[in-house]
Short mmCIF file of C-alpha atoms in Angstrom, two decimals:
data_model
loop_
_atom_site.label_atom_id
_atom_site.label_comp_id
_atom_site.label_asym_id
_atom_site.label_seq_id
_atom_site.Cartn_x
_atom_site.Cartn_y
_atom_site.Cartn_z
CA MET A 11 129.07 76.70 142.07
CA ASN A 12 126.79 74.81 139.65
CA ILE A 13 128.19 72.03 137.46
CA ASN A 14 127.45 73.95 134.27
CA PHE A 15 129.30 77.07 135.42
CA ASN A 16 132.12 76.91 132.84
CA LYS A 17 129.73 76.02 130.01
CA ASN A 18 127.41 78.90 130.98
CA GLU A 19 130.33 81.29 131.30
CA ASP A 20 131.62 80.47 127.80
CA PHE A 21 128.15 80.90 126.32
CA ASN A 22 127.44 84.23 128.05
CA ARG A 23 130.86 85.66 127.28
CA LEU A 24 130.27 84.84 123.61
CA LYS A 25 126.96 86.70 123.89
CA LEU A 26 128.87 89.64 125.37
CA THR A 27 131.41 89.55 122.53
CA GLU A 28 128.51 89.59 120.06
CA LEU A 29 127.08 92.65 121.86
CA LYS A 30 130.40 94.50 121.67
CA LYS A 31 130.81 93.72 117.96
CA LYS A 32 127.34 95.03 117.20
CA LEU A 33 128.04 98.20 119.21
CA LEU A 34 131.33 98.85 117.39
CA LYS A 35 129.45 98.70 114.09
CA VAL A 36 126.74 101.02 115.41
CA TYR A 37 129.35 103.50 116.67
CA LYS A 38 130.56 103.98 113.08
CA GLY A 39 127.30 105.74 112.22
CA GLY A 40 127.21 106.34 108.46
CA GLY A 41 130.63 104.70 108.01
CA ASP A 42 134.29 105.73 107.72
CA LYS A 43 133.94 107.61 104.42
CA ARG A 44 131.16 109.83 105.71
CA ILE A 45 133.07 110.43 108.94
CA GLU A 46 136.08 111.55 106.86
CA LYS A 47 133.88 113.96 104.87
CA HIS A 48 132.49 115.30 108.14
CA HIS A 49 135.99 115.89 109.53
CA ALA A 50 137.04 117.55 106.26
CA LYS A 51 134.48 120.28 106.98
CA GLY A 52 136.20 120.96 110.31
CA LYS A 53 133.40 119.30 112.26
CA LEU A 54 133.44 116.74 115.04
CA THR A 55 131.16 113.72 114.76
CA ALA A 56 128.14 113.44 117.07
CA ARG A 57 129.96 110.99 119.36
CA GLU A 58 133.09 113.15 119.41
CA ARG A 59 131.00 116.19 120.33
CA ILE A 60 129.38 114.35 123.23
CA ASP A 61 132.72 112.97 124.45
CA TYR A 62 134.18 116.49 124.35
CA VAL A 63 131.35 118.16 126.27
CA LEU A 64 131.09 115.50 128.99
CA ASP A 65 133.53 115.51 131.90
CA PRO A 66 136.50 113.19 131.25
CA ASN A 67 136.91 110.00 133.30
CA THR A 68 133.31 109.98 134.53
CA ASN A 69 130.52 107.48 134.00
CA SER A 70 127.95 107.95 131.26
CA ILE A 71 125.17 105.78 129.84
CA GLU A 72 123.91 105.76 126.28
CA ILE A 73 120.17 105.66 125.64
CA GLY A 74 118.99 103.81 122.53
CA ALA A 75 122.32 102.83 120.98
CA PHE A 76 120.51 100.11 119.02
CA ALA A 77 117.62 102.32 117.89
CA GLY A 78 116.85 101.53 114.25
CA TYR A 79 119.06 98.40 114.31
CA GLY A 80 118.08 96.17 111.38
CA MET A 81 115.37 98.63 110.33
CA TYR A 82 115.04 100.77 107.17
CA GLU A 83 117.48 98.58 105.24
CA GLU A 84 115.72 99.52 101.99
CA HIS A 85 116.65 103.14 102.79
CA GLY A 86 120.26 102.35 103.60
CA GLY A 87 119.72 101.85 107.35
CA CYS A 88 119.67 104.27 110.24
CA PRO A 89 122.35 103.40 112.86
CA SER A 90 121.38 104.57 116.35
CA GLY A 91 118.35 106.22 114.78
CA GLY A 92 120.62 108.96 113.43
CA VAL A 93 120.91 110.59 116.86
CA ILE A 94 123.15 109.90 119.88
CA ILE A 95 121.81 110.33 123.43
CA LYS A 96 123.88 110.08 126.61
CA ILE A 97 123.33 110.82 130.28
CA GLY A 98 126.56 112.08 131.81
CA TYR A 99 128.20 114.95 133.68
CA ILE A 100 129.13 118.45 132.56
CA ARG A 101 131.19 120.34 135.14
CA GLY A 102 129.94 117.84 137.71
CA LYS A 103 126.24 118.36 136.90
CA GLN A 104 124.24 115.45 135.56
CA CYS A 105 122.76 116.25 132.13
CA ILE A 106 121.31 114.54 129.09
CA VAL A 107 122.92 115.32 125.74
CA VAL A 108 121.24 114.78 122.35
CA ALA A 109 123.38 114.99 119.19
CA ASN A 110 122.24 114.52 115.59
CA ASP A 111 124.55 112.22 113.64
CA ALA A 112 125.04 114.00 110.31
CA THR A 113 126.95 110.98 108.92
CA VAL A 114 123.59 109.16 108.78
CA LYS A 115 121.49 110.63 105.94
CA ALA A 116 122.75 114.14 106.86
CA GLY A 117 121.09 113.77 110.26
CA ALA A 118 117.62 113.41 108.71
CA TRP A 119 114.76 112.32 110.94
CA PHE A 120 113.40 108.80 110.41
CA PRO A 121 110.35 107.65 112.42
CA ILE A 122 112.66 106.01 114.99
CA THR A 123 114.65 109.28 115.25
CA GLY A 124 111.53 111.07 116.40
CA LYS A 125 110.72 108.33 118.90
CA LYS A 126 114.26 108.43 120.29
CA ASN A 127 114.27 112.23 120.65
CA LEU A 128 110.95 112.03 122.49
CA ARG A 129 112.46 109.40 124.80
CA ALA A 130 115.32 111.80 125.63
CA GLN A 131 112.82 114.56 126.42
CA GLU A 132 110.73 112.13 128.50
CA ILE A 133 113.80 111.33 130.62
CA ALA A 134 114.56 115.05 131.01
CA ILE A 135 110.97 115.81 132.04
CA GLU A 136 110.61 112.90 134.48
CA ASN A 137 113.92 113.65 136.17
CA ARG A 138 114.10 117.46 135.70
CA LEU A 139 117.50 117.00 134.02
CA PRO A 140 119.15 119.78 132.00
CA ILE A 141 119.13 118.81 128.32
CA ILE A 142 121.62 119.88 125.67
CA TYR A 143 120.83 119.58 121.95
CA LEU A 144 123.73 119.46 119.49
CA VAL A 145 121.88 120.16 116.25
CA ASP A 146 123.12 119.03 112.83
CA SER A 147 120.18 117.81 110.79
CA ALA A 148 118.65 118.09 107.33
CA GLY A 149 115.17 117.75 108.87
CA VAL A 150 112.47 115.16 108.16
CA TYR A 151 113.47 112.23 105.92
CA LEU A 152 111.02 113.02 103.12
CA PRO A 153 110.48 109.48 101.74
CA MET A 154 108.95 108.58 105.13
CA GLN A 155 107.37 111.93 106.03
CA ASP A 156 103.93 110.36 106.59
CA GLU A 157 105.40 108.29 109.45
CA ILE A 158 107.21 111.16 111.18
CA PHE A 159 105.28 114.37 110.57
CA PRO A 160 101.57 114.53 111.47
CA ASP A 161 100.69 112.33 114.47
CA LYS A 162 100.66 113.08 118.20
CA ASP A 163 104.00 111.44 118.97
CA HIS A 164 105.72 112.56 115.78
CA PHE A 165 108.11 115.41 114.95
CA GLY A 166 105.91 118.25 116.23
CA ARG A 167 105.73 116.76 119.73
CA ILE A 168 109.40 117.69 120.15
CA PHE A 169 108.62 121.42 120.05
CA ARG A 170 105.57 121.01 122.27
CA ASN A 171 107.90 119.36 124.80
CA ASN A 172 110.38 122.25 124.44
CA ALA A 173 107.62 124.58 125.58
CA ILE A 174 106.49 122.30 128.43
CA MET A 175 110.05 121.90 129.73
CA SER A 176 110.60 125.63 129.59
CA SER A 177 107.48 126.18 131.73
CA MET A 178 108.81 123.56 134.20
CA GLY A 179 112.13 125.37 134.53
CA ILE A 180 114.18 122.56 132.96
CA THR A 181 117.34 123.99 131.42
CA GLN A 182 117.58 123.54 127.62
CA ILE A 183 120.64 124.65 125.67
CA SER A 184 121.12 124.19 121.92
CA ALA A 185 124.17 124.45 119.69
CA ILE A 186 123.57 124.74 115.94
CA MET A 187 126.59 122.89 114.60
CA GLY A 188 125.43 122.19 111.07
CA SER A 189 122.22 122.32 109.11
CA CYS A 190 119.01 123.26 110.93
CA VAL A 191 116.10 123.52 108.52
CA ALA A 192 112.33 124.14 108.38
CA GLY A 193 110.37 122.82 111.38
CA GLY A 194 113.61 121.61 112.95
CA ALA A 195 114.66 125.24 113.34
CA TYR A 196 112.19 125.61 116.19
CA LEU A 197 113.97 123.14 118.49
CA PRO A 198 117.08 125.25 119.18
CA ILE A 199 115.19 128.54 119.24
CA MET A 200 112.65 127.17 121.74
CA SER A 201 115.58 126.34 124.04
CA ASP A 202 116.67 128.75 126.78
CA GLU A 203 119.90 129.65 124.99
CA ALA A 204 121.16 128.95 121.48
CA LEU A 205 124.68 128.91 120.08
CA ILE A 206 125.71 128.74 116.43
CA VAL A 207 129.04 127.73 114.89
CA ASP A 208 130.40 130.21 112.35
CA LYS A 209 130.52 129.04 108.72
CA THR A 210 129.30 125.48 109.47
CA GLY A 211 126.07 126.22 111.35
CA SER A 212 122.96 127.56 109.60
CA ILE A 213 119.32 127.93 110.56
CA PHE A 214 116.34 128.94 108.45
CA LEU A 215 112.77 127.95 107.74
CA ALA A 216 113.60 127.52 104.04
CA GLY A 217 117.00 127.14 102.36
CA SER A 218 118.25 129.18 99.43
CA TYR A 219 116.88 126.81 96.76
CA LEU A 220 113.38 126.87 98.24
CA VAL A 221 113.52 130.65 98.71
CA LYS A 222 114.42 131.02 95.01
CA ALA A 223 111.57 128.71 93.99
CA ALA A 224 109.03 130.31 96.34
CA ILE A 225 109.66 134.04 95.98
CA GLY A 226 112.36 134.36 93.32
CA GLU A 227 115.00 135.75 95.68
CA SER A 228 118.61 134.74 95.01
CA ILE A 229 120.64 134.40 98.24
CA ASP A 230 123.28 132.06 99.63
CA ASN A 231 122.65 129.99 102.77
CA GLU A 232 125.30 131.77 104.85
CA THR A 233 123.78 135.19 104.24
CA LEU A 234 120.28 133.76 104.66
CA GLY A 235 120.82 132.04 107.99
CA GLY A 236 124.46 131.77 109.04
CA ALA A 237 126.08 132.72 112.34
CA THR A 238 126.72 136.37 111.48
CA THR A 239 123.13 136.86 110.30
CA HIS A 240 121.56 135.39 113.41
CA CYS A 241 123.98 136.78 115.99
CA GLU A 242 124.26 140.32 114.56
CA ILE A 243 121.13 141.00 112.49
CA SER A 244 118.14 138.82 113.49
CA GLY A 245 119.15 138.21 117.12
CA VAL A 246 117.80 134.66 116.81
CA THR A 247 120.91 133.08 118.38
CA ASP A 248 122.74 134.13 121.54
CA TYR A 249 126.36 133.05 121.02
CA LYS A 250 128.64 132.84 117.98
CA ALA A 251 131.29 130.11 118.18
CA LYS A 252 134.36 129.87 115.95
CA ASP A 253 134.27 126.05 115.79
CA ASP A 254 132.73 122.98 117.44
CA GLN A 255 135.10 122.99 120.41
CA ASP A 256 134.42 126.68 121.09
CA ALA A 257 130.66 126.02 121.09
CA LEU A 258 131.01 123.07 123.44
CA ASP A 259 133.30 125.03 125.77
CA THR A 260 130.63 127.75 125.96
CA ILE A 261 128.04 125.13 126.90
CA LYS A 262 130.32 123.86 129.67
CA ASN A 263 130.65 127.39 131.05
CA ILE A 264 126.88 127.96 130.97
CA ILE A 265 126.17 124.68 132.77
CA ASP A 266 128.87 125.51 135.32
CA LYS A 267 126.83 128.51 136.52
CA ILE A 268 123.52 126.67 137.10
CA GLY A 269 122.38 126.68 140.73
CA ASP A 270 121.63 123.60 142.81
CA PHE A 271 118.37 121.67 142.42
CA ASP A 272 115.65 120.60 144.84
CA LYS A 273 116.19 116.96 145.74
CA ALA A 274 113.74 114.09 146.10
CA GLY A 275 115.83 112.87 149.04
CA TYR A 276 116.49 109.21 148.23
CA ASN A 277 118.72 107.56 150.80
CA ARG A 278 122.38 107.14 149.92
CA ILE A 279 125.46 106.19 151.90
CA LYS A 280 129.02 105.31 150.89
CA SER A 281 129.11 102.81 148.03
CA GLU A 282 130.54 99.34 148.54
CA GLU A 283 131.43 96.79 145.86
CA PRO A 284 129.68 93.40 145.97
CA LYS A 285 131.63 90.84 148.00
CA ASP A 286 130.66 88.05 145.61
CA LYS A 287 132.37 88.57 142.27
CA PRO A 288 129.98 90.22 139.77
CA GLU A 289 131.70 88.51 136.80
CA GLU A 290 130.44 85.17 138.18
CA ILE A 291 127.03 86.17 136.79
CA TYR A 292 128.22 84.86 133.41
CA GLY A 293 128.62 81.36 134.86
CA LEU A 294 125.45 81.42 136.95
CA LEU A 295 123.09 82.43 134.15
CA PRO A 296 122.14 79.30 132.16
CA GLU A 297 122.47 78.95 128.40
CA SER A 298 118.82 77.98 127.91
CA ARG A 299 115.98 80.28 128.92
CA ALA A 300 114.08 77.17 130.05
CA GLU A 301 116.72 76.12 132.61
CA GLN A 302 116.31 76.78 136.30
CA TYR A 303 118.77 78.85 138.35
CA ASP A 304 118.88 80.67 141.69
CA MET A 305 118.11 84.39 141.36
CA TYR A 306 119.48 84.98 144.88
CA GLN A 307 122.96 84.31 143.50
CA ILE A 308 122.48 86.94 140.77
CA ILE A 309 121.20 89.50 143.30
CA LYS A 310 124.20 88.97 145.59
CA ARG A 311 126.54 89.92 142.76
CA MET A 312 124.73 93.19 142.08
CA MET A 313 124.20 94.59 145.59
CA ASP A 314 126.59 96.51 147.83
CA ASN A 315 128.49 94.07 150.06
CA SER A 316 126.32 91.31 148.47
CA GLU A 317 123.81 92.07 151.24
CA PHE A 318 120.03 92.39 151.25
CA ASP A 319 117.19 92.22 153.77
CA GLU A 320 114.45 89.99 152.44
CA TYR A 321 110.78 90.81 152.95
CA LYS A 322 108.45 87.81 153.57
CA SER A 323 111.18 85.30 152.67
CA ASN A 324 108.98 82.23 153.31
CA TYR A 325 105.86 83.46 151.53
CA GLY A 326 105.24 83.82 147.79
CA LYS A 327 108.62 82.29 147.01
CA THR A 328 108.50 82.66 143.20
CA LEU A 329 109.05 86.38 143.74
CA ILE A 330 111.95 87.73 145.79
CA THR A 331 111.30 91.05 147.54
CA ALA A 332 114.16 92.67 149.43
CA TYR A 333 115.73 95.92 150.59
CA ALA A 334 119.31 96.47 149.49
CA ARG A 335 121.80 99.09 148.24
CA ILE A 336 123.25 99.67 144.79
CA ASP A 337 126.25 102.04 144.69
CA GLY A 338 125.14 103.35 148.08
CA TRP A 339 121.52 104.04 147.02
CA ALA A 340 118.76 102.31 148.99
CA VAL A 341 116.58 100.21 146.67
CA GLY A 342 113.67 97.81 146.84
CA ILE A 343 114.25 94.68 144.75
CA VAL A 344 111.42 92.75 143.09
CA ALA A 345 112.89 89.72 141.28
CA ASN A 346 111.57 86.51 139.75
CA GLN A 347 112.99 83.41 141.41
CA ARG A 348 113.86 80.91 138.67
CA LYS A 349 114.17 77.81 140.87
CA VAL A 350 111.32 75.37 141.52
CA VAL A 351 110.21 76.07 145.11
CA LYS A 352 107.75 74.70 147.65
CA ASN A 353 104.99 76.89 149.09
CA SER A 354 103.84 76.79 152.73
CA LYS A 355 101.56 73.83 151.87
CA GLY A 356 104.46 71.83 150.49
CA GLU A 357 103.22 72.23 146.92
CA MET A 358 105.76 72.65 144.12
CA GLN A 359 105.74 75.99 142.30
CA PHE A 360 107.47 76.64 138.99
CA GLY A 361 110.33 79.14 138.89
CA GLY A 362 109.68 82.28 136.85
CA VAL A 363 105.89 82.02 137.28
CA ILE A 364 103.91 84.51 139.36
CA TYR A 365 101.42 82.83 141.71
CA SER A 366 98.69 84.45 143.82
CA ASP A 367 100.80 84.49 146.98
CA SER A 368 103.82 86.03 145.24
CA ALA A 369 101.64 88.69 143.56
CA ASP A 370 100.11 89.53 146.94
CA LYS A 371 103.57 89.83 148.52
CA ALA A 372 104.86 92.06 145.73
CA THR A 373 101.84 94.38 146.02
CA ARG A 374 102.48 94.91 149.72
CA PHE A 375 106.22 95.36 149.22
CA ILE A 376 105.73 97.96 146.48
CA ALA A 377 103.36 99.86 148.80
CA ASN A 378 106.00 99.75 151.56
CA CYS A 379 108.70 101.13 149.25
CA ASN A 380 106.40 103.97 148.23
CA GLN A 381 105.69 104.80 151.88
CA LYS A 382 109.42 104.78 152.69
CA LYS A 383 110.46 106.66 149.53
CA ILE A 384 112.68 103.84 148.27
CA PRO A 385 113.25 103.45 144.48
CA LEU A 386 112.20 100.09 143.02
CA VAL A 387 114.34 97.79 140.88
CA PHE A 388 112.61 94.99 138.96
CA LEU A 389 114.75 92.04 137.84
CA GLN A 390 112.72 90.23 135.19
CA ASP A 391 112.91 86.57 134.25
CA VAL A 392 109.22 85.80 134.07
CA THR A 393 107.11 83.46 131.96
CA GLY A 394 103.79 84.88 133.19
CA PHE A 395 101.11 84.23 135.79
CA MET A 396 100.09 80.71 136.83
CA VAL A 397 97.20 79.27 134.82
CA GLY A 398 94.77 76.39 135.37
CA SER A 399 91.58 75.78 137.33
CA LYS A 400 93.26 75.84 140.73
CA SER A 401 94.82 79.25 140.08
CA GLU A 402 91.65 80.65 138.51
CA HIS A 403 89.51 79.47 141.42
CA GLY A 404 92.09 80.96 143.79
CA GLY A 405 91.70 84.39 142.21
CA ILE A 406 94.96 84.71 140.28
CA ILE A 407 93.43 87.39 138.05
CA LYS A 408 92.45 89.46 141.09
CA ASP A 409 95.87 89.10 142.75
CA GLY A 410 97.67 89.81 139.50
CA ALA A 411 95.51 92.90 139.00
CA LYS A 412 96.47 94.15 142.47
CA MET A 413 100.16 93.83 141.62
CA VAL A 414 99.69 95.62 138.28
CA ASN A 415 97.75 98.32 140.14
CA ALA A 416 100.59 98.83 142.61
CA VAL A 417 103.20 99.01 139.83
CA SER A 418 101.04 101.44 137.84
CA ASN A 419 100.41 103.82 140.73
CA SER A 420 103.89 103.71 142.25
CA VAL A 421 105.28 107.24 142.67
CA VAL A 422 108.87 106.32 143.52
CA PRO A 423 111.18 105.87 140.50
CA LYS A 424 111.20 102.39 138.97
CA PHE A 425 114.01 100.69 137.07
CA THR A 426 113.67 97.47 135.09
CA VAL A 427 116.36 94.98 134.11
CA ILE A 428 115.31 92.15 131.78
CA ILE A 429 117.66 89.31 132.63
CA GLY A 430 115.94 86.42 130.86
CA ASN A 431 112.33 85.79 129.89
CA SER A 432 109.87 88.66 129.71
CA TYR A 433 106.64 87.10 128.55
CA GLY A 434 103.00 88.17 128.47
CA ALA A 435 101.36 89.71 131.51
CA GLY A 436 104.50 88.91 133.50
CA ASN A 437 106.24 91.69 131.56
CA TYR A 438 103.49 94.08 132.67
CA ALA A 439 103.42 93.10 136.33
CA MET A 440 107.22 93.30 136.53
CA CYS A 441 107.21 96.90 135.23
CA GLY A 442 107.61 96.53 131.48
CA LYS A 443 107.96 99.58 129.23
CA ALA A 444 104.23 100.38 129.42
CA TYR A 445 104.54 101.00 133.18
CA ASP A 446 106.94 103.93 133.00
CA PRO A 447 110.24 102.68 134.38
CA ARG A 448 112.68 105.59 134.47
CA LEU A 449 115.16 103.33 132.66
CA ILE A 450 114.66 99.84 131.21
CA VAL A 451 117.53 97.71 129.95
CA ALA A 452 118.06 94.14 128.78
CA TRP A 453 120.96 91.76 129.16
CA PRO A 454 122.10 89.86 126.02
CA SER A 455 120.29 86.83 127.51
CA ALA A 456 116.87 88.55 127.44
CA GLU A 457 113.81 87.57 125.43
CA LEU A 458 110.69 89.74 125.12
CA ALA A 459 107.43 88.42 123.69
CA VAL A 460 103.85 87.41 124.43
CA MET A 461 105.15 83.86 124.97
CA SER A 462 108.24 81.79 124.23
CA GLY A 463 109.15 81.02 120.64
CA ASN A 464 108.51 77.32 121.22
CA SER A 465 105.02 77.85 122.68
CA ALA A 466 104.04 80.45 120.10
CA ALA A 467 105.27 78.28 117.22
CA LYS A 468 103.11 75.37 118.44
CA VAL A 469 100.02 77.58 118.55
CA LEU A 470 100.72 79.20 115.18
CA LEU A 471 101.49 75.79 113.66
CA GLN A 472 98.06 74.48 114.59
CA ILE A 473 96.44 77.50 112.95
CA GLU A 474 98.58 77.13 109.83
CA LYS A 475 97.88 73.38 109.60
CA ALA A 476 94.14 73.89 109.92
CA SER A 477 94.25 76.50 107.17
CA LEU A 478 96.23 74.27 104.78
CA GLU A 479 94.10 71.20 105.48
CA LYS A 480 90.99 73.25 104.81
CA LYS A 481 92.43 73.92 101.35
CA GLY A 482 92.85 70.19 100.85
CA GLU A 483 96.59 69.96 101.42
CA LYS A 484 98.00 66.87 103.11
CA ILE A 485 100.44 67.70 105.91
CA THR A 486 103.20 65.11 106.26
CA LYS A 487 105.35 64.86 109.37
CA ALA A 488 108.31 66.30 107.47
CA LYS A 489 106.25 69.23 106.20
CA GLU A 490 104.86 69.85 109.68
CA GLU A 491 108.39 69.93 111.10
CA ALA A 492 109.56 72.32 108.37
CA LEU A 493 106.57 74.58 109.01
CA PHE A 494 107.26 74.56 112.76
CA ASN A 495 110.92 75.49 112.30
CA LYS A 496 110.05 78.27 109.86
CA ILE A 497 107.46 79.76 112.23
CA LYS A 498 109.74 79.39 115.27
CA SER A 499 112.69 81.01 113.48
CA ARG A 500 110.59 84.03 112.51
CA TYR A 501 109.12 84.35 116.00
CA ASP A 502 112.50 83.88 117.74
CA SER A 503 114.01 86.76 115.76
CA GLN A 504 111.32 89.02 117.22
CA THR A 505 112.06 87.95 120.80
CA SER A 506 115.72 89.03 120.52
CA PRO A 507 116.83 91.84 122.87
CA TYR A 508 118.20 93.66 119.81
CA TYR A 509 114.79 93.60 118.12
CA ALA A 510 113.32 95.23 121.23
CA ALA A 511 116.15 97.75 121.56
CA SER A 512 115.93 98.74 117.89
CA ARG A 513 112.33 99.83 118.50
CA ILE A 514 113.18 101.50 121.84
CA TRP A 515 111.05 99.06 123.81
CA THR A 516 114.15 99.08 126.01
CA ASP A 517 116.81 101.77 126.47
CA GLY A 518 119.57 99.38 125.54
CA VAL A 519 121.23 95.97 125.62
CA ILE A 520 123.98 96.09 128.23
CA ASP A 521 126.77 94.06 129.78
CA PRO A 522 125.35 92.65 133.06
CA LEU A 523 128.34 94.19 134.87
CA ASP A 524 127.17 97.68 133.83
CA THR A 525 123.79 97.25 135.57
CA ARG A 526 124.95 98.93 138.79
CA ILE A 527 126.08 102.02 136.85
CA TRP A 528 122.75 102.29 135.01
CA ILE A 529 120.68 102.00 138.18
CA SER A 530 122.92 104.31 140.21
CA MET A 531 122.92 107.04 137.55
CA GLY A 532 119.19 106.52 137.09
CA ILE A 533 118.46 107.10 140.77
CA GLU A 534 120.80 110.10 140.81
CA ALA A 535 118.80 111.53 137.89
CA ALA A 536 115.50 110.79 139.65
CA ASN A 537 116.77 112.59 142.73
CA HIS A 538 116.47 115.85 140.72
CA ALA A 539 112.67 115.51 140.76
CA PRO A 540 110.91 115.67 144.15
CA ILE A 541 107.82 113.43 144.38
CA GLU A 542 104.71 115.54 143.90
CA LYS A 543 102.03 112.84 144.07
CA LYS A 544 100.90 110.56 146.89
CA PHE A 545 100.84 106.81 146.43
CA ASN A 546 97.23 105.69 146.03
CA LEU A 547 96.16 102.26 144.87
CA GLY A 548 92.71 103.48 143.90
CA VAL A 549 89.93 100.87 143.89
CA ILE A 550 91.15 97.28 144.20
CA GLN A 551 89.44 94.05 145.17
CA VAL A 552 90.94 92.93 148.45
#
């Protein structure tokens, strides 16, 4: 065990405590008073609805818990983006559930709400997962309508995806459990089956006030678009529920009747816990992102029996490539080694940097996993590709491009865990968000940016100094230091894992000990979708 184990453990457990505190605040949604008002109407909250519909005592994972975190403060904030998304089990079948949180601006759609809903649909489409919508929303948040309404990946894309999923045979079930207005009314009615809760659920293209203003008709919302109207007169909805629980019980019974699915056929055997204690990760992971550590020790505490079979162990040592199992599932691991190592020529190579030999090894390993139909797991702690004349003359750009090509064209499911640094092109090569990982999560220790805060601040400081000196200002050492700290502080805030999660660049910030659950449930979801394409690298320079 390293000499800083106890110090590291204290630091990382404090980070974990910080994560849990932030989550508890997020889980409150619009706050206690709004939750009380919600309950007073006889309604469950979004989180209570999801907890009720999912099977008790089973695993679930929440997508985008930190969506909107620290954003829209001038509008009162938007905890979890005003919508809760979980992957879990209903009557033993894996599903994804999407629930509007009506305690947050009456469930109105902010720009991040639209992005998060599209992420849920993307997961359903990629994995052919049944998706359940628990609708309770006032529609588009009008003060920001220009950022949510008209573009390709805005509000309307949701309904386009409803139609695409229907054509793909992906089950979609909606329960109207509150307000469902205007364009938002299309989401539940474009689902396969729609339920509506009596007296609390309503659905219409225009509410009573707008109807009065538009055509002069006086009518109340219940008569206009309540449960009785749509179940007995219009035929728009299929089931009338007496309350939230009744609606959710009906959903359970519908899901219970769904037939089995075609499987991709990923290899799984009986799960085994790691032999090396997973909680030791807290002591192994250093406090500083610049410190070296041995990634092998982290891998051992994540894999079944702490076992793995390494591919090309003595070549390209700044990347670890290995076959292993997580919760019984066969996986291919691609991980950045964070220790300084020696290559075959005896030359020192920096940990966390991708060199030509390691990029070449990773390309071949990714191709092997695609041939063998083995899901890939990327463990990121990367500062980028090696720079300098020696690397450039050795073709680092070409070798890096081959690795990016392999990641881009991979047809097996990919999963990304950002453990530490995730900088620049290293983020791309190690399957960052732009490269379609099925799930991507960050540990509290993660940092995502073009480069480290320290490096970026030095570059930006030089630009700022040149600009001020051009204006005739004299830059003292004290002023230069103050400028540097100001720039670094601003940049560091943007490298935070919470900054990334709030914008859904990742699916969440998680406890390292939950990583096995995320990957296992992710592969189980991916197993719903047989591979339809062949792995093809296209044109690459050998």
